[in-house]
XYZ file of N, CA and C in Angstrom:
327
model
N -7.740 6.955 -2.805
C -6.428 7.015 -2.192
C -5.401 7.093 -3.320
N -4.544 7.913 -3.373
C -3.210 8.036 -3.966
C -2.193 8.111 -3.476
N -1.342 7.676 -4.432
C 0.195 7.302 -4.151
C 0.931 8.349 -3.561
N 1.980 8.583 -2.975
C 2.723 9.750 -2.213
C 3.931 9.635 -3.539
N 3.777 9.551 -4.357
C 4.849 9.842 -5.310
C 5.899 10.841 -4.644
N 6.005 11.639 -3.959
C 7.149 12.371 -3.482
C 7.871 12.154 -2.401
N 7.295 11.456 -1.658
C 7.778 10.451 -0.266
C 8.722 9.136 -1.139
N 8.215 8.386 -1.999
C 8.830 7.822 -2.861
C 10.097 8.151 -3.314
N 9.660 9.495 -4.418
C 11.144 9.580 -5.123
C 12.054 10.419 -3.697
N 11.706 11.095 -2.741
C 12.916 11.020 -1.859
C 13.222 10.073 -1.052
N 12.679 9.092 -0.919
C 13.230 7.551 -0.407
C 14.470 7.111 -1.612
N 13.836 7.008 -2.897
C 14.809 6.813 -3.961
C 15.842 7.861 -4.056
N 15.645 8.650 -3.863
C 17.040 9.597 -4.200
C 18.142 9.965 -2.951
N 18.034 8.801 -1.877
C 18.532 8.975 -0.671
C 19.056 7.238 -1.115
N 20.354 7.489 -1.060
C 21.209 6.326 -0.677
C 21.564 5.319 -0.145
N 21.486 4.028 0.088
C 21.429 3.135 0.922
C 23.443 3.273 1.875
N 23.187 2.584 2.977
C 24.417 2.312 3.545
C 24.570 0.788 3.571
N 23.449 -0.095 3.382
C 23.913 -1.270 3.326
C 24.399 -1.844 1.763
N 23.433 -0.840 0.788
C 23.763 -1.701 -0.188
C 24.529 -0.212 -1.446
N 25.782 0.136 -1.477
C 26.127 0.980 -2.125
C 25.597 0.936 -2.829
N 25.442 2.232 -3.839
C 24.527 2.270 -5.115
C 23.604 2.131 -5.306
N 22.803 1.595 -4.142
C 21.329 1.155 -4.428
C 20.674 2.283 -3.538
N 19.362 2.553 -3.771
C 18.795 3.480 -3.078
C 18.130 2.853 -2.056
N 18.070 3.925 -0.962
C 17.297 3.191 0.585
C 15.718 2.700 0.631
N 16.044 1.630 1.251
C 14.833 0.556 0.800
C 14.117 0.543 2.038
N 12.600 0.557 1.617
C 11.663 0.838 3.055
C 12.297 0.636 4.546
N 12.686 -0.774 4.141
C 13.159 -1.246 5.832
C 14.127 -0.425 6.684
N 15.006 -0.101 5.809
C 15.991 0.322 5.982
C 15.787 2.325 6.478
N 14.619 2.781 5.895
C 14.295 4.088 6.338
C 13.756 4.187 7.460
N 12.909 3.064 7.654
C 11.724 2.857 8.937
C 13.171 2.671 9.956
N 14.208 2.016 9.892
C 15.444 1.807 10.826
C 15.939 2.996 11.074
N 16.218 3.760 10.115
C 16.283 5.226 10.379
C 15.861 6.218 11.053
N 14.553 6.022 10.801
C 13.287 6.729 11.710
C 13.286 6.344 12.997
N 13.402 4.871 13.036
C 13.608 4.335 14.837
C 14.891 5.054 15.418
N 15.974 4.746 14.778
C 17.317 5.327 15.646
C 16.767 7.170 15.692
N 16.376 7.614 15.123
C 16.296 8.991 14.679
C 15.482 9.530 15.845
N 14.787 8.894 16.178
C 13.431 9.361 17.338
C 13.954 9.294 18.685
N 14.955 7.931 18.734
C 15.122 7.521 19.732
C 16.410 8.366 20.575
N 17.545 8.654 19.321
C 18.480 9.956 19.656
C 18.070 10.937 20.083
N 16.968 11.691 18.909
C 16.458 12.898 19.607
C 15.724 12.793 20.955
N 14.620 11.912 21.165
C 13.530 11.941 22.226
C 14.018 10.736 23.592
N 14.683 9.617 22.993
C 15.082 8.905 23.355
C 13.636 7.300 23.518
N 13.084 7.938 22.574
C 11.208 7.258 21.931
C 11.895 6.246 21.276
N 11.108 4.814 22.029
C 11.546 3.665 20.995
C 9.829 3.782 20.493
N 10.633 3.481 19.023
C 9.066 3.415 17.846
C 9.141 2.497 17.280
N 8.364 1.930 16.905
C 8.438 0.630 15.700
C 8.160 0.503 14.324
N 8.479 1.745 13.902
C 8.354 2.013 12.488
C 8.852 0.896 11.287
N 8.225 0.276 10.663
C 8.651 -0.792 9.930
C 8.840 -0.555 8.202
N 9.028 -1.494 7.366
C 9.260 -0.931 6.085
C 7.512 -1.569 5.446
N 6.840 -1.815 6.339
C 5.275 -2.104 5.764
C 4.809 -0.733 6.385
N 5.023 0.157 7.239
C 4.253 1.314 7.865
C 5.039 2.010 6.556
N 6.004 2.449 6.326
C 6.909 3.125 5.171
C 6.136 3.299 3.954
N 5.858 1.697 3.141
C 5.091 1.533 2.764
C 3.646 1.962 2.061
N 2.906 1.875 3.482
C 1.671 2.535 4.191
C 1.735 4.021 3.432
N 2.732 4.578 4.215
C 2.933 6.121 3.481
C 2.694 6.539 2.162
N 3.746 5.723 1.358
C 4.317 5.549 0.125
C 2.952 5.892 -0.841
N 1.863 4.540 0.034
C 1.003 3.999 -1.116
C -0.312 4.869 -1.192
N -0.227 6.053 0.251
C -1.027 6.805 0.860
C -2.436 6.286 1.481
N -2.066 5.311 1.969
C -2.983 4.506 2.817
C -3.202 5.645 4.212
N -1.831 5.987 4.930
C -1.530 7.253 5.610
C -1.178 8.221 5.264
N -1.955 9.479 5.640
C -1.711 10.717 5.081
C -0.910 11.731 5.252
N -0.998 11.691 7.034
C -0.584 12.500 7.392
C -0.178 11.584 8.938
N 0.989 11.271 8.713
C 1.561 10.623 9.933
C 2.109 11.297 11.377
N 2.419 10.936 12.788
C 2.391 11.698 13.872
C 3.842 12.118 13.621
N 3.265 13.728 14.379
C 4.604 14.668 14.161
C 6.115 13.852 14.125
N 6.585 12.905 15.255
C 7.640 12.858 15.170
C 7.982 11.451 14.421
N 7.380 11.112 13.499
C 7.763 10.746 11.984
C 8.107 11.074 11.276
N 7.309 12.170 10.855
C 7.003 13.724 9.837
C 8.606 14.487 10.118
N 8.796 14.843 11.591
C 10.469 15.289 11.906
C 11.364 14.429 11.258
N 10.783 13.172 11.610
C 12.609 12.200 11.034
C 12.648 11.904 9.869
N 11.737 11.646 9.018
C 11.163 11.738 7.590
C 11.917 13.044 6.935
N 11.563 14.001 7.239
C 12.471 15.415 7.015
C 13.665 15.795 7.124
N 14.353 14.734 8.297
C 15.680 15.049 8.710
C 16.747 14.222 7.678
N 15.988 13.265 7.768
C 16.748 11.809 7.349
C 16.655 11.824 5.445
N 15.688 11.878 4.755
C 15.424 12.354 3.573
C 16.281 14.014 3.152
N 16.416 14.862 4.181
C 16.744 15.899 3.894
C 15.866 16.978 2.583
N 14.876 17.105 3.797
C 13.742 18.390 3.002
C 13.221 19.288 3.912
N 13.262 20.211 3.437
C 12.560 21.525 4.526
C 11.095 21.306 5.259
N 10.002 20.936 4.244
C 7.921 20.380 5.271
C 8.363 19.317 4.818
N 6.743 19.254 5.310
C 5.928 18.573 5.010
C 5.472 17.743 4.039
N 5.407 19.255 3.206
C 4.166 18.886 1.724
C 5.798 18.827 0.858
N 6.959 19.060 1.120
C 8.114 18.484 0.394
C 8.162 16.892 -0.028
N 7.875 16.403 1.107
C 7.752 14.819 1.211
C 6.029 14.332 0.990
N 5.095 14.968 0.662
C 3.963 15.000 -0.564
C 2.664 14.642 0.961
N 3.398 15.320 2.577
C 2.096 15.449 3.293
C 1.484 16.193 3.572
N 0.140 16.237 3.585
C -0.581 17.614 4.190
C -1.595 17.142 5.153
N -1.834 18.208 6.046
C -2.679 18.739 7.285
C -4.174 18.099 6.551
N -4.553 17.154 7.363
C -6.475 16.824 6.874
C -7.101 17.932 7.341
N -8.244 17.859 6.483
C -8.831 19.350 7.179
C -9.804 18.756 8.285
N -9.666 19.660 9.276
C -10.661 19.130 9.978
C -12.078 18.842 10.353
N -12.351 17.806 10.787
C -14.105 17.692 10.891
C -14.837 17.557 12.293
N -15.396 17.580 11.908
C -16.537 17.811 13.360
C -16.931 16.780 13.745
N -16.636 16.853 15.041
C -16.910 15.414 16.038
C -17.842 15.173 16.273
N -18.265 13.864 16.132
C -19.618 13.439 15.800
C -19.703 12.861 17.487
N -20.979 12.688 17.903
C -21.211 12.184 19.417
C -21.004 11.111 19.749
N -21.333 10.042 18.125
C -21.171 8.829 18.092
C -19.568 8.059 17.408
N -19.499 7.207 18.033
C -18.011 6.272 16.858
C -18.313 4.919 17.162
N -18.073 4.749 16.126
C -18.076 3.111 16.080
C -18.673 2.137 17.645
N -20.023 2.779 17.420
C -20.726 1.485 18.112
C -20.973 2.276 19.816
N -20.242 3.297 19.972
C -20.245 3.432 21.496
C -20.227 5.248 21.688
N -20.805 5.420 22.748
C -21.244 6.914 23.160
C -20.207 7.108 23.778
N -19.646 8.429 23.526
C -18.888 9.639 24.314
C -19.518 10.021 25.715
N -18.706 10.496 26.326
C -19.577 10.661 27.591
C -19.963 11.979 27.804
N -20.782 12.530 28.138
C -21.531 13.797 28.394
C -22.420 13.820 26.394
N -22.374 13.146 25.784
C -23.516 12.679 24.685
C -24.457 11.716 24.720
N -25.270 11.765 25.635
C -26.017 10.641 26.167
C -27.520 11.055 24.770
N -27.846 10.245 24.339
C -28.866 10.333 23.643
C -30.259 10.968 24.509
N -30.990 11.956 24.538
C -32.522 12.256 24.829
C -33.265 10.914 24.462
N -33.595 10.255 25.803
C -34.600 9.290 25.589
C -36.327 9.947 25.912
């Protein structure tokens, strides 16, 4: 796992409103992201400055679209991969997950 170094420095290079001069601090973006979702969609989210975080530290890679929108809006960048996310590639669904069968994958006994 690696760091989102570019989600970072545009968190840092985006301005705080509570604290002049200082740059916007997790909590304070994840607050962003909530009002931001909730204007456009009228979606209450609970985006926090530990999910922010999350991002930052690339624990999450590729977060749900309308994050990814307010992340973009609010930072002010054109994608995705501006703010250092990309598309997982995709894999093939296995029959099994964690402990329990899909239905119409019944094992041949």
């Amino acid at each position: 796992m690696s760091p989102n170094e570019q989600l970072r420095a545009a968190r840092l290079r985006t301005g705080s409103a509570e604290i002049p001069g200082e740059p916007l601090s997790r909590q304070e973006l994840a607050e962003r992201v909530n009002r931001w979702t909730f204007h456009r969609d009228g979606r209450i989210t609970e985006v926090d400055g530990n999910y922010i975080g999350k991002l930052e530290r690339g624990v999450i890679r590729w977060p749900q679209r309308c994050y990814r929108e307010a992340l973009r809006a609010i930072l002010r960048v054109e994608t995705d991969r501006d703010l250092g996310f990309h598309r997982p590639a995709r894999v093939e669904h296995q029959p099994y997950c964690l402990g329990f069968v899909l239905l119409g994958e019944l094992p041949a006994s």
